[in-house]
Coordinates of C-alpha atoms in Angstrom, one line a residue:
X758 CA -61.1 -32.4 -2.0
X759 CA -60.7 -28.9 -3.7
X760 CA -58.1 -27.8 -5.9
X761 CA -55.7 -25.3 -4.1
X762 CA -54.2 -23.9 -7.2
X763 CA -53.7 -20.0 -7.3
X764 CA -53.2 -18.5 -10.8
X765 CA -51.7 -15.4 -9.5
X766 CA -49.2 -17.4 -7.5
X767 CA -48.4 -19.7 -10.2
X768 CA -47.8 -16.7 -12.5
X769 CA -45.1 -15.3 -10.3
X770 CA -42.8 -18.5 -11.3
X771 CA -42.6 -17.4 -14.7
X772 CA -43.2 -20.8 -16.1
X773 CA -39.9 -22.1 -14.7
X774 CA -40.5 -25.9 -14.7
X775 CA -38.7 -26.7 -11.3
X776 CA -40.3 -23.8 -9.4
X777 CA -43.8 -25.0 -10.7
X778 CA -42.8 -28.4 -9.5
X779 CA -42.1 -27.1 -6.0
X780 CA -45.2 -25.2 -6.1
X781 CA -47.5 -28.1 -7.1
X782 CA -45.8 -30.6 -4.9
X783 CA -46.4 -28.3 -1.9
X784 CA -50.2 -28.3 -2.7
X785 CA -50.2 -32.1 -2.6
X786 CA -48.2 -32.2 0.7
X787 CA -50.3 -30.0 2.6
X788 CA -53.3 -32.5 2.2
X789 CA -52.7 -35.1 4.7
X790 CA -55.3 -37.4 2.9
X791 CA -52.9 -37.7 0.1
X792 CA -49.4 -38.1 1.7
X793 CA -47.9 -38.8 5.1
X794 CA -44.6 -36.8 5.9
X795 CA -41.9 -38.2 3.7
X796 CA -44.5 -39.9 1.4
X797 CA -45.5 -39.7 -2.3
X798 CA -43.3 -38.3 -5.0
X799 CA -43.2 -35.8 -7.8
X800 CA -41.1 -35.1 -10.7
X801 CA -40.6 -32.8 -13.8
X802 CA -38.8 -33.3 -17.0
X803 CA -36.7 -30.7 -18.6
X804 CA -33.7 -30.1 -20.7
X805 CA -30.4 -28.7 -19.5
X806 CA -26.9 -28.0 -21.2
X807 CA -23.9 -29.9 -19.6
X808 CA -20.4 -28.6 -19.1
X809 CA -19.7 -29.4 -22.7
X810 CA -22.6 -27.3 -24.1
X811 CA -24.5 -30.5 -24.9
X812 CA -28.3 -30.5 -24.1
X813 CA -29.5 -33.2 -22.3
X814 CA -32.8 -34.5 -21.2
X815 CA -33.1 -34.3 -17.3
X816 CA -35.7 -35.3 -14.8
X817 CA -35.8 -33.8 -11.4
X818 CA -37.3 -36.2 -9.2
X819 CA -38.1 -35.8 -5.5
X820 CA -35.4 -36.9 -3.2
X821 CA -35.9 -39.5 -0.6
X822 CA -36.9 -38.3 2.9
X823 CA -38.1 -35.0 1.7
X824 CA -41.3 -33.6 2.8
X825 CA -43.7 -32.6 -0.2
X826 CA -45.4 -30.1 2.0
X827 CA -42.4 -28.1 2.6
X828 CA -39.9 -29.3 -0.3
X829 CA -37.7 -26.8 -2.0
X830 CA -35.9 -26.9 -5.3
X831 CA -32.9 -28.6 -3.4
X832 CA -35.2 -31.5 -2.5
X833 CA -35.2 -32.8 -6.2
X834 CA -32.5 -34.8 -7.6
X835 CA -31.6 -34.1 -11.3
X836 CA -31.0 -37.5 -13.2
X837 CA -30.2 -38.2 -16.9
X838 CA -33.5 -39.3 -18.2
X839 CA -31.8 -41.5 -20.9
X840 CA -30.1 -43.5 -18.1
X841 CA -33.5 -44.0 -16.3
X842 CA -35.2 -45.0 -19.4
X843 CA -32.4 -47.6 -20.2
X844 CA -32.6 -49.1 -16.9
X845 CA -36.4 -49.7 -17.5
X846 CA -35.2 -52.0 -20.3
X847 CA -33.1 -54.3 -18.1
X848 CA -34.5 -57.8 -17.5
X849 CA -33.5 -57.6 -13.8
X850 CA -32.1 -55.4 -11.4
X851 CA -32.0 -55.5 -7.6
X852 CA -33.1 -52.5 -5.7
X853 CA -29.6 -51.7 -4.3
X854 CA -27.9 -51.6 -7.8
X855 CA -30.9 -49.6 -9.0
X856 CA -30.2 -46.8 -6.4
X857 CA -26.6 -47.0 -7.0
X858 CA -26.9 -46.4 -10.9
X859 CA -29.6 -44.0 -10.3
X860 CA -27.1 -41.9 -8.2
X861 CA -24.3 -42.4 -10.9
X862 CA -26.6 -40.8 -13.4
X863 CA -27.2 -37.4 -11.4
X864 CA -26.0 -34.3 -12.8
X865 CA -25.3 -33.0 -9.3
X866 CA -23.7 -35.5 -6.8
X867 CA -24.5 -33.3 -3.9
X868 CA -28.4 -33.6 -4.5
X869 CA -30.6 -36.1 -2.3
X870 CA -30.9 -39.8 -3.5
X871 CA -33.6 -40.0 -6.2
X872 CA -37.0 -41.5 -5.2
X873 CA -36.9 -45.5 -5.5
X874 CA -39.8 -44.8 -8.2
X875 CA -37.7 -42.6 -10.3
X876 CA -37.7 -45.0 -13.2
X877 CA -41.5 -45.2 -13.1
X878 CA -41.5 -41.3 -13.3
X879 CA -39.1 -41.3 -16.3
X880 CA -41.5 -44.0 -18.1
X881 CA -44.4 -41.7 -18.1
X882 CA -43.9 -39.5 -21.3
X883 CA -45.1 -36.3 -19.9
X884 CA -43.2 -33.2 -18.2
X885 CA -45.1 -33.3 -14.8
X886 CA -45.7 -36.6 -12.8
X887 CA -47.6 -36.6 -9.5
X888 CA -47.8 -39.6 -7.1
X889 CA -49.7 -39.7 -3.9
X890 CA -50.8 -42.5 -1.4
X891 CA -54.5 -41.0 -1.5
X892 CA -56.4 -42.6 1.5
X893 CA -59.9 -42.7 -0.4
X894 CA -58.4 -44.3 -3.3
X895 CA -56.5 -46.8 -1.4
X896 CA -59.6 -47.6 0.8
X897 CA -61.5 -48.6 -1.9
X898 CA -58.8 -50.8 -3.4
X899 CA -58.5 -52.5 0.0
X900 CA -62.2 -53.2 0.3
X901 CA -63.9 -56.5 -1.0
X902 CA -64.0 -56.4 -4.8
X903 CA -61.9 -53.3 -4.6
X904 CA -60.5 -53.7 -8.3
X905 CA -64.0 -54.0 -9.7
X906 CA -65.1 -51.1 -7.6
X907 CA -62.3 -48.9 -8.9
X908 CA -62.8 -49.9 -12.7
X909 CA -66.6 -49.2 -12.4
X910 CA -65.8 -45.8 -10.8
X911 CA -63.1 -44.7 -13.2
X912 CA -63.5 -46.6 -16.5
X913 CA -61.1 -46.7 -19.3
X914 CA -59.5 -43.5 -18.5
X915 CA -57.5 -44.8 -15.5
X916 CA -55.2 -47.8 -15.7
X917 CA -55.6 -50.0 -12.6
X918 CA -52.5 -52.0 -11.8
X919 CA -51.9 -54.9 -9.2
X920 CA -49.7 -54.2 -6.1
X921 CA -46.2 -54.5 -6.4
X922 CA -43.7 -53.2 -3.7
X923 CA -41.9 -50.0 -5.2
X924 CA -38.8 -50.3 -6.7
X925 CA -37.4 -51.8 -10.1
X926 CA -40.0 -54.4 -10.2
X927 CA -42.7 -51.9 -9.9
X928 CA -41.2 -49.7 -12.6
X929 CA -40.7 -52.9 -15.0
X930 CA -44.2 -53.9 -14.6
X931 CA -45.4 -50.6 -15.7
X932 CA -43.1 -50.4 -18.6
X933 CA -44.2 -53.7 -19.9
X934 CA -48.0 -52.9 -19.4
X935 CA -47.6 -49.4 -21.1
X936 CA -45.3 -50.5 -24.1
X937 CA -48.2 -50.2 -26.5
X938 CA -50.4 -48.0 -24.7
X939 CA -51.7 -44.5 -26.0
X940 CA -51.0 -42.4 -22.9
X941 CA -53.3 -39.7 -24.3
X942 CA -56.3 -41.9 -23.9
X943 CA -55.7 -42.2 -19.8
X944 CA -55.7 -39.5 -17.2
X945 CA -54.0 -41.5 -14.5
X946 CA -52.7 -44.8 -12.9
X947 CA -54.0 -46.3 -9.8
X948 CA -51.8 -49.0 -8.2
X949 CA -53.9 -51.1 -6.0
X950 CA -53.1 -50.8 -2.3
X951 CA -50.6 -48.3 -2.9
X952 CA -51.7 -44.8 -4.7
X953 CA -52.3 -42.7 -7.7
X954 CA -50.2 -41.3 -10.5
X955 CA -51.2 -38.3 -12.6
X956 CA -49.6 -36.7 -15.4
X957 CA -49.5 -34.1 -18.1
X958 CA -47.2 -31.4 -19.6
X959 CA -49.1 -28.7 -17.9
X960 CA -48.4 -28.8 -13.9
X961 CA -52.1 -27.5 -13.3
X962 CA -53.7 -30.2 -15.3
X963 CA -51.5 -32.9 -13.6
X964 CA -52.3 -31.6 -10.1
X965 CA -55.9 -31.0 -10.7
X966 CA -56.4 -34.6 -12.1
X967 CA -55.0 -35.9 -8.9
X968 CA -57.8 -33.8 -7.0
X969 CA -60.5 -35.0 -9.3
X970 CA -59.6 -38.8 -9.0
X971 CA -59.5 -38.4 -5.2
X972 CA -62.5 -36.5 -4.8
X973 CA -64.3 -39.1 -6.9
X974 CA -63.2 -41.7 -4.6
X975 CA -64.2 -39.5 -1.5
X976 CA -67.7 -38.9 -3.0
X977 CA -68.1 -42.8 -3.7
X978 CA -67.1 -43.5 0.1
X979 CA -69.6 -40.9 1.4
X980 CA -72.4 -42.5 -0.3
X981 CA -71.5 -46.1 0.2
X982 CA -69.4 -46.6 3.1
X983 CA -71.3 -47.2 6.3
X984 CA -69.2 -45.8 9.0
X985 CA -71.8 -45.3 11.6
X986 CA -69.8 -43.3 13.9
X987 CA -71.5 -43.1 17.3
X988 CA -68.7 -42.6 19.7
X989 CA -69.3 -43.8 23.4
X990 CA -67.2 -44.1 26.3
X991 CA -65.5 -41.5 28.5
X992 CA -64.2 -38.6 26.4
X993 CA -62.8 -36.5 29.3
X994 CA -59.2 -35.6 29.3
X995 CA -57.9 -36.7 32.7
X996 CA -54.5 -35.4 33.1
X997 CA -53.4 -38.2 35.5
X998 CA -54.7 -40.9 33.0
X999 CA -52.7 -39.3 30.1
X1000 CA -49.7 -39.0 32.1
X1001 CA -49.8 -42.7 32.8
X1002 CA -50.4 -43.4 29.0
X1003 CA -47.5 -41.2 28.2
X1004 CA -45.2 -43.1 30.9
X1005 CA -46.0 -46.4 29.3
X1006 CA -45.0 -45.4 25.8
X1007 CA -41.7 -43.8 27.2
X1008 CA -40.9 -47.1 28.9
X1009 CA -41.5 -49.0 25.7
X1010 CA -39.7 -46.7 23.5
X1011 CA -37.0 -46.0 26.0
X1012 CA -37.2 -42.3 25.8
X1013 CA -39.4 -39.5 26.9
X1014 CA -42.3 -38.6 24.7
X1015 CA -44.9 -36.0 24.4
X1016 CA -48.8 -36.9 24.4
X1017 CA -51.1 -35.4 22.1
X1018 CA -55.0 -35.9 22.9
X1019 CA -57.3 -36.8 20.1
X1020 CA -60.9 -36.7 21.1
X1021 CA -62.5 -36.6 17.4
X1022 CA -65.6 -38.7 17.0
X1023 CA -63.8 -41.2 14.8
X1024 CA -60.7 -41.6 17.0
X1025 CA -62.9 -42.3 20.1
X1026 CA -65.0 -44.7 18.0
X1027 CA -61.8 -46.6 16.9
X1028 CA -60.4 -46.6 20.2
X1029 CA -63.5 -48.0 21.9
X1030 CA -64.0 -50.7 19.3
X1031 CA -64.3 -54.1 20.9
X1032 CA -61.9 -55.6 18.3
X1033 CA -59.4 -52.7 18.5
X1034 CA -56.4 -54.8 18.9
X1035 CA -57.1 -57.2 16.0
X1036 CA -58.3 -54.4 13.6
X1037 CA -55.0 -52.3 14.5
X1038 CA -52.8 -55.3 14.1
X1039 CA -53.8 -55.5 10.5
X1040 CA -51.3 -52.9 9.2
X1041 CA -51.6 -49.5 7.7
X1042 CA -53.6 -48.7 4.8
X1043 CA -50.7 -49.1 2.4
X1044 CA -47.2 -50.6 3.1
X1045 CA -45.9 -47.2 1.7
X1046 CA -47.1 -45.6 5.1
X1047 CA -44.9 -47.9 7.1
X1048 CA -41.9 -45.5 6.6
X1049 CA -43.8 -43.1 9.1
X1050 CA -46.3 -45.3 11.0
X1051 CA -44.6 -48.8 11.1
X1052 CA -46.6 -51.9 10.7
X1053 CA -48.4 -52.3 13.9
X1054 CA -49.4 -49.9 16.7
X1055 CA -48.8 -50.2 20.5
X1056 CA -52.2 -50.8 22.2
X1057 CA -52.3 -49.7 25.8
X1058 CA -54.7 -49.4 28.4
X1059 CA -54.5 -47.8 31.7

C-alpha cells in the first residue's frame, strides 16, 4: 500500500484542521483494504470559542454512517473533549447511555451522531487520530498465534490489545491500559480481530503511519501466506445462469436485485472451494464488517 498524500493539495487547505481531517479521511476511505463503506472512523481535536467567548477543547469525530471515502466537514460531529474524557473515568456505562451523553455534549445538535468510538479517540492525546479495519492486519490477527506474529512483526512501537466489542467497554479498556504509558514511544494501536489506530499532531504523519503499518502486514502475508491460487472450473459468464442466480437472490431478499459478475482468480478459487459453505459460514474478517456484510453469506447453486 502506498501513500496517496499530495503536498500541493494539502497546502491548499491552509492548515485548517477540519479540512485536513476531511482530506486524509478520504485518502483512507478510498482504500477498500482499509475500510468498507461506513467503516472506520477518524477525528481531529481543536479549540473553539463558544457563544460566551470562552475557549473550549472540541473533538470533531466522524459521524456514524458516513463514508470516509466521500466524507465532508458536515460528516464530523463536534463534541466537548472534556465531557468525553470524564466519561472515560466512569466505572460503567451502557452503550445507549454513552450515545445519549455524547450527543448531549455536542456543540451542534444538527450534526450526526458521533462514532461509538468517540471516547477512545478522545483518550488518545494527539490532534489527529485515524482508525481503520485493515484487512492485512486483521488477517494476521485471526491466524494461529496471531498475537505473537503481530508482536514479532511490530515490536514495542505498537500496542497490541485483545478484542473487545466497540463501545464504552473498549474505551475503558484502552483508558486503563494507557494510564501510565508514554504515548511518544508508540506509533499505533492494533486491536486484535478489529483494526488499527494511528495518531499524531501532524495529519500526514498519522496517515502515513497507517499506510506503513498496513504495508508491513501486506509484505508479511506476501512472504508467508500460502494462497496457492489456482482457479479451476467454468469461468464463462452464461447470461441465463447469472439470471437464475439473480432470481434466487431476489426471492430470498423479497425485492429485485442487480447482479455483478466477479471472475477474478481469487473469487473463482473461493467459489469452487470444496468447503465453501463451511468456510463462508465462519463470519466476516472482523465483527466490525457486519454493518455492511452481515454475519453469514447466502450460498447458492443453480
